[in-house]
């Protein structure tokens, strides 16, 4: 009897420990247009958490701008950047996991996929440049997934757009509902600091200090002390602006933020480590704990006992002597344990992993166990593809890891008839890794490769030759879009397929895709076949 009591107590203790582990995790990504300050902000966050000791540690892993046309150099640096795939640190009582997203536009698809593994994001915007194209795309992806987003307006130490104008731009261009939780006092030469609306504190800027100055508690803005601190005219301006902020913007509502309907905004200067602490302090209080994940079968709750996880990124080693790949798995529920048998659902195969690894800010460690919200890297010899699920036996297919309609297309030809098998294998594996997408025309079997950036074509050609011994050439192709097709009216669908049979292809899962030559042609099809659906992502 006693033993029984003891056992159930300890089970309870384990369960509580498990809950605490989940409750403390905050897994997020930082997105921005290149140069807005993502790397700098990441670094300052890591410094706060004590994960790195000196600035520059992350920066050196960044793909350099100068290398934009040299894909070998980019791949080499991407190899180094495996080390920063996940950057973890503790702050207050939270364990924070930052998932790195490549800034280079040709690797945007990698970024989209990484966003499927986060629970929230921070969007960095340059105060002078405002909303830039890549920010627009990335925010769109986050919105599709209803990801809670916080905005950090960076580089207030420089002249930029007026705060109200910038928030207007954010609302109009990227459709966010701004809710300023800090407010800048001047900018550029006149930048005096921020008023932290969330924490009701005044934080003064000292450009020459490496450390942020202490925040001064300021619950009553009419306090004449404000005039003493920042001068009469700045104080008057701040009071007036904050009154307007109150009138124009909705009050902060945590639920609305968590539902993706309200977006807190902070202002600061990452390079000066200014405004970053306010952001982080608020983040640990409001950002979501690991969120449930959807599968075709059911919704997975992180608190479930049994382990589940999915692959969101595969990183291949470019060195032909070490052909291994690393599959990055997001833990969705239960506890992941080293050397334990799990089901690779798509392959219907049991697998166990002796060296699951974390890649934490330049430290590489074998992990014994991991919890929901964590990412583990699994060494893989070609078993995984993006989106694959691992479970303790349940058949679950994860949803919401879409392919996006690529932007550039070329027909791929085999340049060495003796190596057609190698070519086919190489192409399949590279597509599984998510380097690009391949569509095979139903009529004639032409293979079309679609990518987000031009660089991928070089990467594919090089890797086919070096890793698979196959050679390919490309033929340019004028394509506007590849759209996935669904239908409500079968007859109309069949007629459409019959009429456009030269333009129909299948993706790697066998889904039908319409290859539209021009925007005009696509529009005509949409008009002529209103009960056929044309989709720009594979997830509908
Ligand atoms: P990214 O990852 O989003 O591409 O941006 P990153 O952090 O690399 O920052 C881009 C440039 O902006 C860097 O300058 C960086 O120092 C600068 N920067 C970041 N935050 C601030 C800020 O708050 N104020 C100002 N004035 N500049 C900022 P760089 O010249 O490209 O690189 P570096 O030589 O300084 O490293």
Coordinates of C-alpha atoms and ligand atoms in Angstrom, one line a residue:
X1 CA 0.0 0.0 0.0
X2 CA 2.7 2.4 1.1
X3 CA 4.8 1.6 -2.0
X4 CA 1.7 2.4 -4.1
X5 CA 1.3 5.8 -2.5
X6 CA 4.9 6.5 -2.9
X7 CA 4.8 5.6 -6.6
X8 CA 1.8 7.7 -7.3
X9 CA 3.4 10.6 -5.4
X10 CA 6.5 10.4 -7.5
X11 CA 4.4 10.0 -10.7
X12 CA 2.7 13.2 -9.7
X13 CA 6.0 14.9 -9.0
X14 CA 7.3 13.8 -12.4
X15 CA 4.1 15.1 -14.0
X16 CA 4.4 18.4 -12.2
X17 CA 8.1 18.6 -13.2
X18 CA 7.0 18.0 -16.8
X19 CA 4.4 20.8 -16.6
X20 CA 6.9 23.2 -15.2
X21 CA 9.3 22.4 -18.0
X22 CA 6.7 23.2 -20.6
X23 CA 5.5 26.3 -18.8
X24 CA 8.9 27.9 -18.7
X25 CA 9.6 27.5 -22.4
X26 CA 9.3 30.4 -24.8
X27 CA 10.2 29.5 -28.4
X28 CA 10.3 32.3 -30.9
X29 CA 11.9 33.7 -34.1
X30 CA 13.0 37.2 -35.1
X31 CA 12.0 38.3 -38.6
X32 CA 13.1 41.3 -40.5
X33 CA 14.2 42.7 -43.8
X34 CA 18.0 42.3 -44.1
X35 CA 19.9 45.1 -42.2
X36 CA 17.1 46.1 -40.0
X37 CA 19.0 44.8 -37.0
X38 CA 17.9 41.2 -36.4
X39 CA 21.4 39.9 -35.7
X40 CA 22.2 42.8 -33.4
X41 CA 19.0 42.3 -31.5
X42 CA 19.6 38.5 -31.2
X43 CA 23.0 39.2 -29.8
X44 CA 21.8 41.7 -27.2
X45 CA 19.2 39.2 -26.1
X46 CA 21.8 36.5 -25.7
X47 CA 24.0 38.9 -23.8
X48 CA 21.2 39.6 -21.4
X49 CA 20.7 35.9 -20.9
X50 CA 24.4 35.3 -20.4
X51 CA 24.4 32.8 -23.3
X52 CA 27.3 34.7 -24.9
X53 CA 29.9 37.0 -23.2
X54 CA 30.9 39.3 -26.0
X55 CA 29.2 41.0 -28.8
X56 CA 30.1 39.7 -32.2
X57 CA 29.6 36.0 -31.5
X58 CA 26.5 35.7 -33.5
X59 CA 27.5 38.2 -36.1
X60 CA 30.4 36.1 -37.2
X61 CA 28.0 33.4 -38.2
X62 CA 25.9 35.7 -40.4
X63 CA 25.9 35.3 -44.1
X64 CA 27.9 38.3 -45.3
X65 CA 26.3 40.7 -47.7
X66 CA 29.4 40.7 -49.8
X67 CA 28.9 37.0 -50.6
X68 CA 25.4 37.4 -52.1
X69 CA 26.4 36.1 -55.5
X70 CA 28.8 33.4 -54.4
X71 CA 26.7 30.5 -53.4
X72 CA 29.7 28.3 -52.3
X73 CA 30.6 31.0 -49.8
X74 CA 27.0 31.3 -48.7
X75 CA 26.7 27.5 -48.3
X76 CA 29.9 27.5 -46.3
X77 CA 28.6 30.2 -44.0
X78 CA 25.3 28.5 -43.8
X79 CA 27.2 25.5 -42.5
X80 CA 28.7 27.6 -39.8
X81 CA 25.2 29.0 -39.0
X82 CA 24.0 25.5 -38.1
X83 CA 25.6 26.4 -34.8
X84 CA 23.1 29.2 -34.4
X85 CA 20.0 27.3 -35.5
X86 CA 18.7 27.5 -32.0
X87 CA 19.9 29.9 -29.4
X88 CA 18.8 29.2 -25.9
X89 CA 19.2 31.1 -22.7
X90 CA 17.5 31.6 -19.4
X91 CA 16.0 34.9 -18.4
X92 CA 14.0 35.4 -15.2
X93 CA 12.5 32.0 -14.7
X94 CA 12.0 31.3 -18.4
X95 CA 13.9 29.2 -20.8
X96 CA 14.0 31.1 -24.1
X97 CA 14.7 29.4 -27.4
X98 CA 15.4 31.8 -30.3
X99 CA 15.2 30.0 -33.7
X100 CA 17.5 31.6 -36.2
X101 CA 15.9 32.5 -39.6
X102 CA 18.2 33.1 -42.6
X103 CA 18.1 36.8 -43.6
X104 CA 19.2 36.1 -47.2
X105 CA 16.3 36.4 -49.5
X106 CA 17.1 33.4 -51.5
X107 CA 16.7 31.3 -48.4
X108 CA 13.3 32.8 -47.5
X109 CA 11.6 29.4 -47.8
X110 CA 13.8 28.1 -45.0
X111 CA 12.6 31.1 -42.9
X112 CA 8.9 30.3 -43.7
X113 CA 9.5 26.7 -42.5
X114 CA 11.3 27.8 -39.4
X115 CA 8.3 29.9 -38.6
X116 CA 6.2 26.8 -38.3
X117 CA 8.3 25.7 -35.4
X118 CA 8.0 28.9 -33.3
X119 CA 5.2 30.0 -30.9
X120 CA 5.6 33.7 -31.4
X121 CA 7.8 36.2 -33.4
X122 CA 9.4 39.6 -33.0
X123 CA 9.4 41.7 -36.1
X124 CA 12.3 44.2 -36.4
X125 CA 11.7 47.3 -38.4
X126 CA 14.3 50.0 -39.2
X127 CA 12.8 53.4 -38.2
X128 CA 14.2 55.1 -41.3
X129 CA 13.2 52.5 -43.8
X130 CA 9.9 51.5 -42.4
X131 CA 8.2 48.4 -43.7
X132 CA 10.3 46.7 -46.4
X133 CA 9.4 43.9 -48.9
X134 CA 10.8 41.0 -46.9
X135 CA 9.1 42.1 -43.8
X136 CA 5.8 42.2 -45.7
X137 CA 6.2 38.6 -46.8
X138 CA 7.3 37.2 -43.5
X139 CA 4.6 38.9 -41.5
X140 CA 2.1 37.6 -44.0
X141 CA 3.3 34.0 -43.3
X142 CA 3.0 34.7 -39.5
X143 CA -0.5 36.1 -39.9
X144 CA -1.6 33.0 -41.9
X145 CA -0.6 31.0 -38.8
X146 CA -2.1 33.5 -36.4
X147 CA 1.3 33.7 -34.7
X148 CA 1.5 36.3 -31.9
X149 CA 3.9 39.1 -33.1
X150 CA 5.6 41.9 -31.2
X151 CA 7.2 44.7 -33.2
X152 CA 10.6 46.3 -32.4
X153 CA 11.3 49.6 -34.1
X154 CA 15.0 49.8 -34.3
X155 CA 17.7 52.5 -34.8
X156 CA 16.1 55.3 -33.0
X157 CA 19.6 56.8 -32.5
X158 CA 19.2 57.8 -36.2
X159 CA 16.8 60.1 -37.9
X160 CA 13.8 58.2 -39.2
X161 CA 10.1 58.4 -39.7
X162 CA 7.8 60.0 -37.2
X163 CA 6.5 57.4 -34.8
X164 CA 2.8 58.0 -35.7
X165 CA 3.5 57.8 -39.4
X166 CA 5.5 54.6 -38.9
X167 CA 2.7 53.0 -37.0
X168 CA 0.3 54.0 -39.8
X169 CA 2.6 52.4 -42.3
X170 CA 2.7 49.2 -40.2
X171 CA -1.1 49.1 -39.9
X172 CA -1.6 49.8 -43.6
X173 CA 1.2 47.8 -45.3
X174 CA 1.3 44.7 -43.1
X175 CA -2.1 44.9 -41.5
X176 CA -1.0 44.7 -37.9
X177 CA -2.9 46.3 -35.1
X178 CA -0.3 48.4 -33.4
X179 CA -0.4 48.8 -29.6
X180 CA 2.6 50.9 -28.6
X181 CA 4.0 49.6 -25.2
X182 CA 6.9 52.1 -25.3
X183 CA 7.2 55.5 -26.9
X184 CA 10.3 57.3 -28.2
X185 CA 11.3 60.7 -26.9
X186 CA 12.8 62.3 -30.0
X187 CA 15.1 60.5 -32.3
X188 CA 18.5 60.7 -34.0
X189 CA 20.6 63.6 -32.4
X190 CA 17.6 64.5 -30.2
X191 CA 16.9 61.0 -29.0
X192 CA 16.5 61.1 -25.3
X193 CA 15.1 57.7 -24.5
X194 CA 11.7 56.0 -24.3
X195 CA 8.8 56.0 -22.0
X196 CA 8.0 52.4 -21.2
X197 CA 4.2 52.4 -21.3
X198 CA 3.9 48.8 -20.3
X199 CA 6.1 49.2 -17.2
X200 CA 5.3 52.9 -16.6
X201 CA 8.9 53.9 -16.5
X202 CA 11.1 56.5 -18.1
X203 CA 14.3 55.1 -19.6
X204 CA 17.0 57.6 -20.6
X205 CA 19.3 57.2 -23.4
X206 CA 23.0 57.7 -23.0
X207 CA 24.8 57.0 -26.3
X208 CA 28.2 56.6 -24.6
X209 CA 27.2 54.1 -22.1
X210 CA 27.3 50.4 -23.0
X211 CA 24.7 49.7 -20.4
X212 CA 21.1 50.9 -20.3
X213 CA 20.5 53.5 -17.7
X214 CA 18.2 52.6 -14.8
X215 CA 14.6 53.0 -15.5
X216 CA 12.8 55.7 -13.4
X217 CA 9.4 54.8 -12.2
X218 CA 6.9 57.3 -13.6
X219 CA 3.3 56.5 -13.0
X220 CA 2.1 60.1 -13.1
X221 CA 3.3 61.9 -16.3
X222 CA 2.2 65.2 -14.9
X223 CA 4.9 64.9 -12.3
X224 CA 7.2 68.0 -12.8
X225 CA 10.1 65.6 -12.3
X226 CA 9.6 64.6 -16.0
X227 CA 10.5 68.2 -17.1
X228 CA 13.6 68.0 -15.0
X229 CA 14.7 64.7 -16.5
X230 CA 14.1 65.5 -20.2
X231 CA 13.6 69.2 -20.4
X232 CA 10.3 71.2 -20.6
X233 CA 9.7 71.0 -24.3
X234 CA 10.5 67.3 -24.7
X235 CA 8.3 66.6 -21.6
X236 CA 5.4 68.7 -23.1
X237 CA 5.8 66.8 -26.4
X238 CA 5.8 63.5 -24.7
X239 CA 2.7 64.2 -22.7
X240 CA 0.9 65.3 -25.8
X241 CA 2.0 62.3 -27.8
X242 CA 1.1 59.9 -25.1
X243 CA -2.4 61.4 -24.8
X244 CA -2.8 60.8 -28.5
X245 CA -1.4 57.3 -28.2
X246 CA -4.1 56.6 -25.7
X247 CA -6.8 58.0 -28.0
X248 CA -5.7 56.4 -31.2
X249 CA -4.5 52.9 -30.2
X250 CA -6.3 50.1 -28.5
X251 CA -5.3 49.3 -24.9
X252 CA -3.0 46.3 -24.4
X253 CA -5.0 43.1 -24.1
X254 CA -2.9 39.9 -23.7
X255 CA -5.6 37.6 -25.0
X256 CA -5.9 39.7 -28.2
X257 CA -2.1 39.5 -28.6
X258 CA -2.1 35.8 -28.1
X259 CA -4.8 35.4 -30.7
X260 CA -2.7 37.3 -33.2
X261 CA -5.1 40.2 -33.2
X262 CA -3.0 42.9 -31.4
X263 CA 0.6 43.7 -31.8
X264 CA 2.6 45.3 -29.1
X265 CA 5.3 47.8 -30.4
X266 CA 8.6 48.7 -28.7
X267 CA 11.1 51.4 -29.8
X268 CA 14.8 51.3 -29.2
X269 CA 18.3 50.9 -30.6
X270 CA 19.6 47.4 -30.6
X271 CA 23.2 48.4 -31.3
X272 CA 23.2 50.6 -28.2
X273 CA 21.4 47.9 -26.2
X274 CA 18.6 50.4 -25.7
X275 CA 15.0 49.4 -25.3
X276 CA 16.0 45.8 -25.5
X277 CA 15.5 45.1 -21.8
X278 CA 11.9 46.6 -21.9
X279 CA 11.2 44.3 -24.9
X280 CA 12.6 41.2 -23.2
X281 CA 10.9 41.9 -19.8
X282 CA 7.6 42.3 -21.5
X283 CA 8.2 39.3 -23.8
X284 CA 8.8 36.9 -20.9
X285 CA 5.6 38.1 -19.3
X286 CA 3.3 37.9 -22.3
X287 CA 4.7 35.6 -25.0
X288 CA 3.0 32.2 -25.3
X289 CA 4.2 29.0 -23.8
X290 CA 4.5 26.1 -26.3
X291 CA 1.3 26.1 -28.3
X292 CA -0.8 23.1 -29.6
X293 CA 0.0 21.8 -33.1
X294 CA -2.5 20.7 -35.7
X295 CA -2.3 17.3 -37.4
X296 CA -4.7 15.8 -40.0
X297 CA -5.9 13.5 -37.3
X298 CA -6.3 15.8 -34.3
X299 CA -4.8 18.7 -32.3
X300 CA -1.7 17.9 -30.3
X301 CA -1.5 19.5 -26.9
X302 CA 2.0 20.1 -25.5
X303 CA 0.9 18.7 -22.1
X304 CA 0.2 15.2 -23.5
X305 CA 2.4 12.5 -22.0
X306 CA 3.4 10.9 -25.3
X307 CA 6.2 12.4 -27.3
X308 CA 5.4 13.9 -30.8
X309 CA 7.5 16.1 -33.0
X310 CA 8.0 17.2 -36.6
X311 CA 10.9 18.0 -38.9
X312 CA 10.9 21.7 -40.0
X313 CA 14.3 22.0 -41.4
X314 CA 17.0 19.8 -42.8
X315 CA 20.5 20.9 -43.1
X316 CA 22.8 19.0 -45.4
X317 CA 26.5 18.8 -45.1
X318 CA 28.1 20.0 -48.3
X319 CA 31.3 18.0 -47.7
X320 CA 31.1 14.8 -49.9
X321 CA 33.1 12.9 -47.3
X322 CA 30.4 13.6 -44.6
X323 CA 27.2 13.1 -46.4
X324 CA 25.1 13.2 -43.2
X325 CA 22.3 15.6 -42.8
X326 CA 20.8 17.1 -39.6
X327 CA 17.0 17.1 -39.3
X328 CA 15.7 19.7 -36.9
X329 CA 12.7 18.5 -34.9
X330 CA 10.4 20.7 -32.9
X331 CA 9.1 18.8 -29.9
X332 CA 5.3 19.3 -29.8
X333 CA 4.2 17.1 -26.8
X334 CA 5.6 14.7 -24.3
X335 CA 9.3 14.2 -23.4
X336 CA 11.8 13.2 -26.1
X337 CA 14.4 10.8 -24.9
X338 CA 17.7 9.7 -26.3
X339 CA 18.1 6.1 -27.4
X340 CA 14.3 5.5 -27.4
X341 CA 12.3 3.9 -30.2
X342 CA 10.0 6.3 -32.0
X343 CA 7.8 5.8 -35.1
X344 CA 8.8 7.7 -38.2
X345 CA 5.2 7.9 -39.3
X346 CA 5.6 8.4 -43.1
X347 CA 8.1 5.6 -43.4
X348 CA 6.2 3.4 -40.9
X349 CA 9.6 2.7 -39.4
X350 CA 10.9 2.6 -35.8
X351 CA 13.9 4.7 -35.3
X352 CA 16.1 5.6 -32.3
X353 CA 18.6 8.4 -32.0
X354 CA 21.8 7.9 -30.1
X355 CA 23.1 11.5 -30.6
X356 CA 20.3 13.9 -30.5
X357 CA 22.0 17.3 -30.4
X358 CA 21.2 20.8 -29.4
X359 CA 22.9 23.6 -31.3
X360 CA 22.9 26.4 -28.8
X361 CA 24.8 29.5 -29.7
X362 CA 28.0 27.8 -30.8
X363 CA 27.8 25.0 -28.2
X364 CA 26.9 21.6 -29.5
X365 CA 25.7 19.1 -26.9
X366 CA 24.2 15.7 -26.9
X367 CA 20.8 15.8 -25.1
X368 CA 19.3 13.1 -22.9
X369 CA 15.8 14.5 -23.1
X370 CA 13.9 17.5 -24.5
X371 CA 10.5 19.1 -23.8
X372 CA 7.8 20.7 -25.9
X373 CA 9.1 23.9 -27.4
X374 CA 12.6 22.5 -27.7
X375 CA 14.4 21.8 -30.9
X376 CA 16.7 18.8 -31.3
X377 CA 18.9 18.1 -34.2
X378 CA 18.9 14.4 -35.4
X379 CA 21.7 13.0 -37.6
X380 CA 20.0 11.5 -40.7
X381 CA 21.2 9.6 -43.6
X382 CA 18.3 10.5 -45.9
X383 CA 15.2 9.2 -44.0
X384 CA 13.6 12.5 -43.3
X385 CA 11.8 15.1 -45.3
X386 CA 10.4 18.4 -44.2
X387 CA 7.1 17.9 -42.4
X388 CA 7.8 14.3 -41.3
X389 CA 6.4 13.4 -37.9
X390 CA 7.8 11.3 -35.1
X391 CA 5.6 9.7 -32.4
X392 CA 5.4 6.9 -29.9
X393 CA 3.3 4.9 -32.3
X394 CA 0.3 7.0 -33.2
X395 CA -0.3 7.8 -36.9
X396 CA -0.2 11.6 -37.1
X397 CA 0.5 13.8 -40.1
X398 CA 1.4 17.4 -39.1
X399 CA -0.4 20.2 -40.9
X400 CA 0.6 23.7 -41.5
X401 CA 4.0 23.2 -43.1
X402 CA 3.1 24.5 -46.5
X403 CA 5.1 24.8 -49.7
X404 CA 4.8 28.2 -51.2
X405 CA 4.4 28.9 -54.9
X406 CA 7.9 29.5 -56.1
X407 CA 8.9 32.6 -58.0
X408 CA 11.5 31.3 -60.5
X409 CA 11.2 28.3 -62.7
X410 CA 13.5 26.3 -65.0
X411 CA 13.2 23.0 -66.8
X412 CA 15.8 20.6 -65.6
X413 CA 17.5 18.3 -68.2
X414 CA 19.8 15.3 -67.6
X415 CA 23.2 16.2 -69.0
X416 CA 24.7 12.7 -68.6
X417 CA 22.4 9.9 -69.9
X418 CA 24.4 7.3 -68.0
X419 CA 23.5 8.9 -64.7
X420 CA 19.8 9.3 -64.9
X421 CA 19.2 7.2 -61.8
X422 CA 21.6 9.3 -59.8
X423 CA 19.9 12.5 -61.1
X424 CA 16.5 11.2 -60.0
X425 CA 17.7 10.3 -56.6
X426 CA 19.6 13.5 -56.1
X427 CA 16.7 15.6 -57.2
X428 CA 14.3 13.7 -54.9
X429 CA 16.6 14.1 -51.9
X430 CA 17.3 17.8 -52.5
X431 CA 13.5 18.4 -52.8
X432 CA 12.9 16.5 -49.5
X433 CA 15.4 18.8 -47.9
X434 CA 13.4 21.7 -49.2
X435 CA 16.1 23.3 -51.3
X436 CA 13.5 23.8 -54.1
X437 CA 10.3 22.3 -55.4
X438 CA 9.9 20.1 -58.4
X439 CA 6.8 19.8 -60.6
X440 CA 6.5 17.0 -63.2
X441 CA 4.3 17.7 -66.1
X442 CA 1.7 15.0 -66.6
X443 CA 1.9 15.5 -70.3
X444 CA 5.4 14.6 -71.4
X445 CA 7.0 14.3 -68.0
X446 CA 9.0 17.5 -68.2
X447 CA 10.6 18.3 -64.8
X448 CA 10.3 21.9 -63.7
X449 CA 12.2 23.2 -60.7
X450 CA 10.8 26.2 -58.9
X451 CA 12.7 28.2 -56.3
X452 CA 12.4 31.3 -54.3
X453 CA 15.8 32.6 -55.3
X454 CA 18.2 32.3 -58.3
X455 CA 21.0 31.0 -56.1
X456 CA 19.2 27.7 -55.5
X457 CA 19.7 26.7 -59.1
X458 CA 23.4 26.9 -58.7
X459 CA 23.2 25.0 -55.4
X460 CA 21.3 22.2 -57.0
X461 CA 23.6 21.9 -60.0
X462 CA 26.7 21.9 -57.7
X463 CA 25.3 19.4 -55.2
X464 CA 24.0 17.0 -57.9
X465 CA 27.5 16.8 -59.3
X466 CA 29.4 16.6 -56.0
X467 CA 27.1 14.5 -53.9
X468 CA 25.3 12.3 -56.5
X469 CA 27.6 12.3 -59.5
X470 CA 24.9 13.6 -61.7
X471 CA 24.9 16.4 -64.2
X472 CA 22.1 18.7 -65.1
X473 CA 21.4 21.7 -67.4
X474 CA 18.6 24.2 -67.2
X475 CA 16.3 25.6 -69.8
X476 CA 14.7 28.9 -68.9
X477 CA 11.0 28.9 -68.7
X478 CA 8.5 31.7 -68.5
X479 CA 6.1 30.9 -65.8
X480 CA 4.0 33.3 -63.7
X481 CA 2.9 30.9 -60.9
X482 CA 2.4 27.3 -60.0
X483 CA -0.9 26.9 -58.2
X484 CA -2.3 24.0 -56.4
X485 CA -5.8 23.1 -57.5
X486 CA -8.9 22.0 -55.6
X487 CA -12.5 21.9 -56.8
X488 CA -16.1 22.1 -55.7
X489 CA -17.5 21.0 -59.0
X490 CA -16.1 17.8 -60.4
X491 CA -17.3 18.3 -63.9
X492 CA -15.8 21.7 -64.2
X493 CA -12.6 20.4 -62.7
X494 CA -12.4 17.6 -65.3
X495 CA -13.1 20.0 -68.1
X496 CA -10.4 22.3 -66.8
X497 CA -7.9 19.4 -66.6
X498 CA -8.8 18.3 -70.1
X499 CA -8.5 21.8 -71.6
X500 CA -5.2 22.7 -69.9
X501 CA -3.6 19.3 -69.9
X502 CA -0.3 20.7 -71.2
X503 CA -0.2 23.0 -68.2
X504 CA -0.9 20.5 -65.5
X505 CA 1.9 19.0 -63.4
X506 CA 2.2 17.1 -60.1
X507 CA 4.2 18.1 -57.1
X508 CA 6.3 15.6 -55.1
X509 CA 3.3 14.5 -53.1
X510 CA 1.4 13.8 -56.3
X511 CA -0.9 16.9 -55.8
X512 CA -2.1 18.5 -59.1
X513 CA -0.6 21.9 -59.9
X514 CA -1.6 24.4 -62.6
X515 CA 1.4 26.0 -64.3
X516 CA 0.2 29.4 -65.3
X517 CA 2.2 31.2 -67.9
X518 CA 1.0 34.7 -67.2
X519 CA -1.1 36.6 -64.7
X520 CA -3.6 37.1 -67.5
X521 CA -3.9 33.4 -68.2
X522 CA -4.4 32.6 -64.5
X523 CA -7.1 35.3 -64.2
X524 CA -8.9 33.9 -67.3
X525 CA -8.9 30.4 -65.8
X526 CA -10.2 31.8 -62.5
X527 CA -13.0 33.5 -64.3
X528 CA -13.8 30.6 -66.6
X529 CA -13.7 27.9 -63.9
X530 CA -15.1 29.6 -60.8
X531 CA -15.6 26.3 -59.0
X532 CA -12.0 25.3 -59.3
X533 CA -9.8 26.7 -56.6
X534 CA -6.3 28.0 -57.4
X535 CA -4.0 28.2 -54.3
X536 CA -0.6 29.8 -53.8
X537 CA 0.4 27.5 -50.9
X538 CA 0.1 23.8 -50.7
X539 CA -1.7 24.0 -47.4
X540 CA -5.4 24.6 -47.9
Ligands
LIG1 P1 20.2 42.1 -39.9 O1 20.6 40.9 -39.1 O2 18.8 42.4 -39.8 O3 20.6 42.0 -41.3 O4 20.9 43.4 -39.3 P2 22.2 43.6 -38.5 O5 21.9 43.3 -37.0 O6 23.4 42.9 -39.1 O7 22.4 45.1 -38.6 C1 22.6 45.8 -39.8 C2 23.4 47.0 -39.6 O8 22.7 47.9 -38.8 C3 24.7 46.8 -38.9 O9 25.6 47.7 -39.4 C4 24.4 47.1 -37.5 O10 25.5 47.5 -36.8 C5 23.4 48.3 -37.7 N1 22.5 48.5 -36.5 C6 21.8 47.5 -35.8 N2 21.1 48.1 -34.8 C7 21.4 49.5 -34.9 C8 20.9 50.6 -34.1 O11 20.2 50.5 -33.2 N3 21.4 51.8 -34.6 C9 22.2 52.0 -35.6 N4 22.6 53.2 -35.9 N5 22.7 50.9 -36.3 C10 22.2 49.7 -36.0 P3 26.7 47.3 -40.5 O12 27.5 48.6 -40.8 O13 26.1 46.7 -41.7 O14 27.5 46.2 -39.8 P4 28.7 46.4 -38.7 O15 29.9 46.7 -39.5 O16 28.2 47.5 -37.8 O17 28.6 45.1 -38.0

